[in-house]
Structure formats: C-alpha cells, structure tokens
Amino acid sequence: MSTDRNAASAPNPEEPRRPAVLAFIVLLVAEALLMIGLSAWFLFELVAATPASFTSALAIFVILLIATAFVTALALGAIRGRSWIRGGAVTWQLVQIAVAVGAFQGVFAQPAIGWFLLLPSLAVLGLLFTPAVAAVTRREI
C-alpha cells in the first residue's frame, strides 16, 4: 500500500508546472549558476593573483565549493520535485539574507550587493510558502 501512495505523490513530469513553482526553480537555478561562476572566478583569482595568505584563500575556496555544491544540489532537487529541498532552501536564503545585511553596513558597505542578495532571497522564501510550491516540497509520510 505504501508503494501506491509513494507513486501517487511522485511528481509527474508531464504535468505542467505552476508559475510559482517555475519561478522558485528559476531562482534556485540562477543562484546555483551564480555560485558556479563565483567559484570559477575565485579559482582564476587564486591562480592569477598572489593572495596575502594562500592558506586562507584556499580555505575560503573550499568553503565556496561546499556552498556551491549545496546550492547546486538544491537546484537539481527543485527541478526533480524532491521534498527534501525545503529545509535546505530556507537555510540558504537565510544565509544570503545575513550576508546581504552585512553588505548594507560598515565601512566597506556595498548596498548594490546587498539588494542583489536580499531581493531573490525574499522572493524564494515567499514562494516557499505558496500553495503550489508547498505541495511540491511537501513530504508525504
């Protein structure tokens, strides 16, 4: 009986996706592509320029690769309609909001970067609570 229930709750690839679900997927894919681009740029800078501390730069690059893998997994999970992405998507958006808030303040404030991070994060969080996206990311037990 549980296999019938799981088969019924599995996403149907032929079923048209709702606009909110498409927007959610597009935003997560855009975030993943930007993280991949940022990783490539950082690697280029790591090789082309001489960092003040190579060890620190390498540690930051490893953290960047881990974050890129995380966001890419979320985007692929969203495309496939997996329910496990919900918590990860919320976590990633909260991390981006924290970075955005940091970009708005301080001596080296960059408000443009803050808005660039804040607006998509708020959009993804808002979309997560729409009925269409909640239905796709709901875990049926």
mmCIF file with all atom_site columns, C-alpha atoms in Angstrom:
data_model
loop_
_atom_site.group_PDB
_atom_site.id
_atom_site.type_symbol
_atom_site.label_atom_id
_atom_site.label_alt_id
_atom_site.label_comp_id
_atom_site.label_asym_id
_atom_site.label_entity_id
_atom_site.label_seq_id
_atom_site.pdbx_PDB_ins_code
_atom_site.Cartn_x
_atom_site.Cartn_y
_atom_site.Cartn_z
_atom_site.occupancy
_atom_site.B_iso_or_equiv
_atom_site.pdbx_formal_charge
_atom_site.auth_seq_id
_atom_site.auth_comp_id
_atom_site.auth_asym_id
_atom_site.auth_atom_id
_atom_site.pdbx_PDB_model_num
ATOM 1   C CA . MET A 1 1   ? 0.000  0.000  0.000   1.00 0.00 ? 1   MET A CA 1
ATOM 2   C CA . SER A 1 2   ? 2.837  2.394  0.718   1.00 0.00 ? 2   SER A CA 1
ATOM 3   C CA . THR A 1 3   ? 4.243  1.965  -2.791  1.00 0.00 ? 3   THR A CA 1
ATOM 4   C CA . ASP A 1 4   ? 0.920  3.099  -4.281  1.00 0.00 ? 4   ASP A CA 1
ATOM 5   C CA . ARG A 1 5   ? 0.933  6.146  -2.055  1.00 0.00 ? 5   ARG A CA 1
ATOM 6   C CA . ASN A 1 6   ? 4.533  6.986  -2.976  1.00 0.00 ? 6   ASN A CA 1
ATOM 7   C CA . ALA A 1 7   ? 3.776  6.514  -6.654  1.00 0.00 ? 7   ALA A CA 1
ATOM 8   C CA . ALA A 1 8   ? 0.776  8.836  -6.349  1.00 0.00 ? 8   ALA A CA 1
ATOM 9   C CA . SER A 1 9   ? 2.813  11.542 -4.620  1.00 0.00 ? 9   SER A CA 1
ATOM 10  C CA . ALA A 1 10  ? 5.727  11.330 -7.065  1.00 0.00 ? 10  ALA A CA 1
ATOM 11  C CA . PRO A 1 11  ? 5.900  14.321 -9.403  1.00 0.00 ? 11  PRO A CA 1
ATOM 12  C CA . ASN A 1 12  ? 4.539  13.713 -12.865 1.00 0.00 ? 12  ASN A CA 1
ATOM 13  C CA . PRO A 1 13  ? 6.996  15.055 -15.467 1.00 0.00 ? 13  PRO A CA 1
ATOM 14  C CA . GLU A 1 14  ? 4.181  15.526 -17.973 1.00 0.00 ? 14  GLU A CA 1
ATOM 15  C CA . GLU A 1 15  ? 2.105  17.668 -15.603 1.00 0.00 ? 15  GLU A CA 1
ATOM 16  C CA . PRO A 1 16  ? 2.545  21.382 -16.371 1.00 0.00 ? 16  PRO A CA 1
ATOM 17  C CA . ARG A 1 17  ? 4.238  23.317 -13.593 1.00 0.00 ? 17  ARG A CA 1
ATOM 18  C CA . ARG A 1 18  ? 2.542  26.270 -11.989 1.00 0.00 ? 18  ARG A CA 1
ATOM 19  C CA . PRO A 1 19  ? 4.100  29.756 -12.359 1.00 0.00 ? 19  PRO A CA 1
ATOM 20  C CA . ALA A 1 20  ? 5.090  29.906 -8.671  1.00 0.00 ? 20  ALA A CA 1
ATOM 21  C CA . VAL A 1 21  ? 6.898  26.569 -8.933  1.00 0.00 ? 21  VAL A CA 1
ATOM 22  C CA . LEU A 1 22  ? 8.655  27.675 -12.118 1.00 0.00 ? 22  LEU A CA 1
ATOM 23  C CA . ALA A 1 23  ? 9.729  30.958 -10.508 1.00 0.00 ? 23  ALA A CA 1
ATOM 24  C CA . PHE A 1 24  ? 11.016 29.031 -7.474  1.00 0.00 ? 24  PHE A CA 1
ATOM 25  C CA . ILE A 1 25  ? 13.030 26.675 -9.703  1.00 0.00 ? 25  ILE A CA 1
ATOM 26  C CA . VAL A 1 26  ? 14.369 29.509 -11.875 1.00 0.00 ? 26  VAL A CA 1
ATOM 27  C CA . LEU A 1 27  ? 15.574 31.449 -8.819  1.00 0.00 ? 27  LEU A CA 1
ATOM 28  C CA . LEU A 1 28  ? 17.315 28.405 -7.329  1.00 0.00 ? 28  LEU A CA 1
ATOM 29  C CA . VAL A 1 29  ? 18.939 27.544 -10.672 1.00 0.00 ? 29  VAL A CA 1
ATOM 30  C CA . ALA A 1 30  ? 20.084 31.171 -11.060 1.00 0.00 ? 30  ALA A CA 1
ATOM 31  C CA . GLU A 1 31  ? 21.608 31.077 -7.576  1.00 0.00 ? 31  GLU A CA 1
ATOM 32  C CA . ALA A 1 32  ? 23.400 27.818 -8.425  1.00 0.00 ? 32  ALA A CA 1
ATOM 33  C CA . LEU A 1 33  ? 24.743 29.203 -11.706 1.00 0.00 ? 33  LEU A CA 1
ATOM 34  C CA . LEU A 1 34  ? 25.958 32.362 -9.973  1.00 0.00 ? 34  LEU A CA 1
ATOM 35  C CA . MET A 1 35  ? 27.717 30.283 -7.316  1.00 0.00 ? 35  MET A CA 1
ATOM 36  C CA . ILE A 1 36  ? 29.379 28.184 -10.033 1.00 0.00 ? 36  ILE A CA 1
ATOM 37  C CA . GLY A 1 37  ? 30.507 31.394 -11.747 1.00 0.00 ? 37  GLY A CA 1
ATOM 38  C CA . LEU A 1 38  ? 31.762 32.826 -8.461  1.00 0.00 ? 38  LEU A CA 1
ATOM 39  C CA . SER A 1 39  ? 33.728 29.628 -7.800  1.00 0.00 ? 39  SER A CA 1
ATOM 40  C CA . ALA A 1 40  ? 35.324 29.782 -11.256 1.00 0.00 ? 40  ALA A CA 1
ATOM 41  C CA . TRP A 1 41  ? 36.202 33.467 -10.800 1.00 0.00 ? 41  TRP A CA 1
ATOM 42  C CA . PHE A 1 42  ? 37.682 32.798 -7.347  1.00 0.00 ? 42  PHE A CA 1
ATOM 43  C CA . LEU A 1 43  ? 39.777 29.934 -8.719  1.00 0.00 ? 43  LEU A CA 1
ATOM 44  C CA . PHE A 1 44  ? 41.056 32.190 -11.510 1.00 0.00 ? 44  PHE A CA 1
ATOM 45  C CA . GLU A 1 45  ? 41.938 34.898 -8.986  1.00 0.00 ? 45  GLU A CA 1
ATOM 46  C CA . LEU A 1 46  ? 43.596 32.330 -6.735  1.00 0.00 ? 46  LEU A CA 1
ATOM 47  C CA . VAL A 1 47  ? 45.853 31.212 -9.590  1.00 0.00 ? 47  VAL A CA 1
ATOM 48  C CA . ALA A 1 48  ? 46.399 34.582 -11.311 1.00 0.00 ? 48  ALA A CA 1
ATOM 49  C CA . ALA A 1 49  ? 46.955 36.803 -8.289  1.00 0.00 ? 49  ALA A CA 1
ATOM 50  C CA . THR A 1 50  ? 49.135 36.277 -5.258  1.00 0.00 ? 50  THR A CA 1
ATOM 51  C CA . PRO A 1 51  ? 46.968 36.269 -2.126  1.00 0.00 ? 51  PRO A CA 1
ATOM 52  C CA . ALA A 1 52  ? 48.317 37.699 1.122   1.00 0.00 ? 52  ALA A CA 1
ATOM 53  C CA . SER A 1 53  ? 47.703 34.314 2.731   1.00 0.00 ? 53  SER A CA 1
ATOM 54  C CA . PHE A 1 54  ? 47.478 31.368 0.354   1.00 0.00 ? 54  PHE A CA 1
ATOM 55  C CA . THR A 1 55  ? 46.244 29.082 3.142   1.00 0.00 ? 55  THR A CA 1
ATOM 56  C CA . SER A 1 56  ? 43.351 31.408 3.996   1.00 0.00 ? 56  SER A CA 1
ATOM 57  C CA . ALA A 1 57  ? 42.474 31.871 0.328   1.00 0.00 ? 57  ALA A CA 1
ATOM 58  C CA . LEU A 1 58  ? 42.465 28.107 -0.176  1.00 0.00 ? 58  LEU A CA 1
ATOM 59  C CA . ALA A 1 59  ? 40.240 27.617 2.887   1.00 0.00 ? 59  ALA A CA 1
ATOM 60  C CA . ILE A 1 60  ? 37.778 30.206 1.566   1.00 0.00 ? 60  ILE A CA 1
ATOM 61  C CA . PHE A 1 61  ? 37.796 28.472 -1.819  1.00 0.00 ? 61  PHE A CA 1
ATOM 62  C CA . VAL A 1 62  ? 36.978 25.103 -0.217  1.00 0.00 ? 62  VAL A CA 1
ATOM 63  C CA . ILE A 1 63  ? 34.097 26.685 1.710   1.00 0.00 ? 63  ILE A CA 1
ATOM 64  C CA . LEU A 1 64  ? 32.910 28.293 -1.526  1.00 0.00 ? 64  LEU A CA 1
ATOM 65  C CA . LEU A 1 65  ? 32.990 24.916 -3.292  1.00 0.00 ? 65  LEU A CA 1
ATOM 66  C CA . ILE A 1 66  ? 30.963 23.314 -0.499  1.00 0.00 ? 66  ILE A CA 1
ATOM 67  C CA . ALA A 1 67  ? 28.360 26.101 -0.708  1.00 0.00 ? 67  ALA A CA 1
ATOM 68  C CA . THR A 1 68  ? 28.270 25.769 -4.497  1.00 0.00 ? 68  THR A CA 1
ATOM 69  C CA . ALA A 1 69  ? 27.680 22.024 -4.259  1.00 0.00 ? 69  ALA A CA 1
ATOM 70  C CA . PHE A 1 70  ? 24.906 22.632 -1.709  1.00 0.00 ? 70  PHE A CA 1
ATOM 71  C CA . VAL A 1 71  ? 23.076 25.217 -3.826  1.00 0.00 ? 71  VAL A CA 1
ATOM 72  C CA . THR A 1 72  ? 23.507 23.123 -6.978  1.00 0.00 ? 72  THR A CA 1
ATOM 73  C CA . ALA A 1 73  ? 22.020 20.102 -5.189  1.00 0.00 ? 73  ALA A CA 1
ATOM 74  C CA . LEU A 1 74  ? 19.076 22.262 -4.106  1.00 0.00 ? 74  LEU A CA 1
ATOM 75  C CA . ALA A 1 75  ? 18.506 23.459 -7.676  1.00 0.00 ? 75  ALA A CA 1
ATOM 76  C CA . LEU A 1 76  ? 18.644 19.930 -9.079  1.00 0.00 ? 76  LEU A CA 1
ATOM 77  C CA . GLY A 1 77  ? 16.320 18.714 -6.331  1.00 0.00 ? 77  GLY A CA 1
ATOM 78  C CA . ALA A 1 78  ? 13.877 21.505 -7.152  1.00 0.00 ? 78  ALA A CA 1
ATOM 79  C CA . ILE A 1 79  ? 13.920 20.573 -10.834 1.00 0.00 ? 79  ILE A CA 1
ATOM 80  C CA . ARG A 1 80  ? 13.168 16.972 -9.896  1.00 0.00 ? 80  ARG A CA 1
ATOM 81  C CA . GLY A 1 81  ? 10.450 17.988 -7.423  1.00 0.00 ? 81  GLY A CA 1
ATOM 82  C CA . ARG A 1 82  ? 12.111 16.493 -4.343  1.00 0.00 ? 82  ARG A CA 1
ATOM 83  C CA . SER A 1 83  ? 10.649 17.241 -0.933  1.00 0.00 ? 83  SER A CA 1
ATOM 84  C CA . TRP A 1 84  ? 13.996 17.355 0.902   1.00 0.00 ? 84  TRP A CA 1
ATOM 85  C CA . ILE A 1 85  ? 14.932 20.714 -0.632  1.00 0.00 ? 85  ILE A CA 1
ATOM 86  C CA . ARG A 1 86  ? 12.547 22.756 1.523   1.00 0.00 ? 86  ARG A CA 1
ATOM 87  C CA . GLY A 1 87  ? 14.739 22.981 4.629   1.00 0.00 ? 87  GLY A CA 1
ATOM 88  C CA . GLY A 1 88  ? 17.895 23.498 2.621   1.00 0.00 ? 88  GLY A CA 1
ATOM 89  C CA . ALA A 1 89  ? 16.289 26.253 0.556   1.00 0.00 ? 89  ALA A CA 1
ATOM 90  C CA . VAL A 1 90  ? 15.158 28.077 3.703   1.00 0.00 ? 90  VAL A CA 1
ATOM 91  C CA . THR A 1 91  ? 18.622 27.710 5.231   1.00 0.00 ? 91  THR A CA 1
ATOM 92  C CA . TRP A 1 92  ? 20.392 29.021 2.129   1.00 0.00 ? 92  TRP A CA 1
ATOM 93  C CA . GLN A 1 93  ? 18.067 32.006 1.835   1.00 0.00 ? 93  GLN A CA 1
ATOM 94  C CA . LEU A 1 94  ? 18.647 32.908 5.495   1.00 0.00 ? 94  LEU A CA 1
ATOM 95  C CA . VAL A 1 95  ? 22.420 32.719 4.931   1.00 0.00 ? 95  VAL A CA 1
ATOM 96  C CA . GLN A 1 96  ? 22.078 35.016 1.916   1.00 0.00 ? 96  GLN A CA 1
ATOM 97  C CA . ILE A 1 97  ? 19.934 37.441 3.935   1.00 0.00 ? 97  ILE A CA 1
ATOM 98  C CA . ALA A 1 98  ? 22.600 37.529 6.650   1.00 0.00 ? 98  ALA A CA 1
ATOM 99  C CA . VAL A 1 99  ? 25.287 38.305 4.059   1.00 0.00 ? 99  VAL A CA 1
ATOM 100 C CA . ALA A 1 100 ? 23.016 40.940 2.481   1.00 0.00 ? 100 ALA A CA 1
ATOM 101 C CA . VAL A 1 101 ? 22.506 42.670 5.832   1.00 0.00 ? 101 VAL A CA 1
ATOM 102 C CA . GLY A 1 102 ? 26.284 42.709 6.272   1.00 0.00 ? 102 GLY A CA 1
ATOM 103 C CA . ALA A 1 103 ? 26.663 44.254 2.820   1.00 0.00 ? 103 ALA A CA 1
ATOM 104 C CA . PHE A 1 104 ? 24.429 47.181 3.828   1.00 0.00 ? 104 PHE A CA 1
ATOM 105 C CA . GLN A 1 105 ? 26.553 48.275 6.784   1.00 0.00 ? 105 GLN A CA 1
ATOM 106 C CA . GLY A 1 106 ? 30.101 49.005 7.782   1.00 0.00 ? 106 GLY A CA 1
ATOM 107 C CA . VAL A 1 107 ? 32.982 50.979 6.340   1.00 0.00 ? 107 VAL A CA 1
ATOM 108 C CA . PHE A 1 108 ? 33.075 48.886 3.157   1.00 0.00 ? 108 PHE A CA 1
ATOM 109 C CA . ALA A 1 109 ? 29.298 48.750 2.646   1.00 0.00 ? 109 ALA A CA 1
ATOM 110 C CA . GLN A 1 110 ? 28.106 47.677 -0.794  1.00 0.00 ? 110 GLN A CA 1
ATOM 111 C CA . PRO A 1 111 ? 24.325 48.312 -0.929  1.00 0.00 ? 111 PRO A CA 1
ATOM 112 C CA . ALA A 1 112 ? 24.076 47.082 -4.538  1.00 0.00 ? 112 ALA A CA 1
ATOM 113 C CA . ILE A 1 113 ? 25.395 43.670 -3.498  1.00 0.00 ? 113 ILE A CA 1
ATOM 114 C CA . GLY A 1 114 ? 23.060 43.718 -0.505  1.00 0.00 ? 114 GLY A CA 1
ATOM 115 C CA . TRP A 1 115 ? 19.997 44.290 -2.697  1.00 0.00 ? 115 TRP A CA 1
ATOM 116 C CA . PHE A 1 116 ? 21.255 41.727 -5.228  1.00 0.00 ? 116 PHE A CA 1
ATOM 117 C CA . LEU A 1 117 ? 21.299 39.107 -2.451  1.00 0.00 ? 117 LEU A CA 1
ATOM 118 C CA . LEU A 1 118 ? 18.292 40.251 -0.440  1.00 0.00 ? 118 LEU A CA 1
ATOM 119 C CA . LEU A 1 119 ? 15.585 40.503 -3.105  1.00 0.00 ? 119 LEU A CA 1
ATOM 120 C CA . PRO A 1 120 ? 15.929 36.983 -4.595  1.00 0.00 ? 120 PRO A CA 1
ATOM 121 C CA . SER A 1 121 ? 16.192 35.507 -1.106  1.00 0.00 ? 121 SER A CA 1
ATOM 122 C CA . LEU A 1 122 ? 12.962 37.158 -0.007  1.00 0.00 ? 122 LEU A CA 1
ATOM 123 C CA . ALA A 1 123 ? 11.307 36.023 -3.246  1.00 0.00 ? 123 ALA A CA 1
ATOM 124 C CA . VAL A 1 124 ? 12.352 32.392 -2.729  1.00 0.00 ? 124 VAL A CA 1
ATOM 125 C CA . LEU A 1 125 ? 11.208 32.475 0.906   1.00 0.00 ? 125 LEU A CA 1
ATOM 126 C CA . GLY A 1 126 ? 7.876  33.932 -0.158  1.00 0.00 ? 126 GLY A CA 1
ATOM 127 C CA . LEU A 1 127 ? 7.470  31.348 -2.918  1.00 0.00 ? 127 LEU A CA 1
ATOM 128 C CA . LEU A 1 128 ? 8.231  28.522 -0.488  1.00 0.00 ? 128 LEU A CA 1
ATOM 129 C CA . PHE A 1 129 ? 5.008  29.324 1.334   1.00 0.00 ? 129 PHE A CA 1
ATOM 130 C CA . THR A 1 130 ? 2.752  29.483 -1.713  1.00 0.00 ? 130 THR A CA 1
ATOM 131 C CA . PRO A 1 131 ? 0.379  26.520 -2.009  1.00 0.00 ? 131 PRO A CA 1
ATOM 132 C CA . ALA A 1 132 ? 1.885  25.314 -5.312  1.00 0.00 ? 132 ALA A CA 1
ATOM 133 C CA . VAL A 1 133 ? 5.482  25.223 -4.076  1.00 0.00 ? 133 VAL A CA 1
ATOM 134 C CA . ALA A 1 134 ? 4.427  23.844 -0.693  1.00 0.00 ? 134 ALA A CA 1
ATOM 135 C CA . ALA A 1 135 ? 2.637  20.998 -2.491  1.00 0.00 ? 135 ALA A CA 1
ATOM 136 C CA . VAL A 1 136 ? 5.761  20.155 -4.494  1.00 0.00 ? 136 VAL A CA 1
ATOM 137 C CA . THR A 1 137 ? 8.043  20.318 -1.445  1.00 0.00 ? 137 THR A CA 1
ATOM 138 C CA . ARG A 1 138 ? 5.662  18.568 0.951   1.00 0.00 ? 138 ARG A CA 1
ATOM 139 C CA . ARG A 1 139 ? 6.801  15.231 2.306   1.00 0.00 ? 139 ARG A CA 1
ATOM 140 C CA . GLU A 1 140 ? 4.103  12.579 2.211   1.00 0.00 ? 140 GLU A CA 1
ATOM 141 C CA . ILE A 1 141 ? 4.512  10.019 5.014   1.00 0.00 ? 141 ILE A CA 1
#
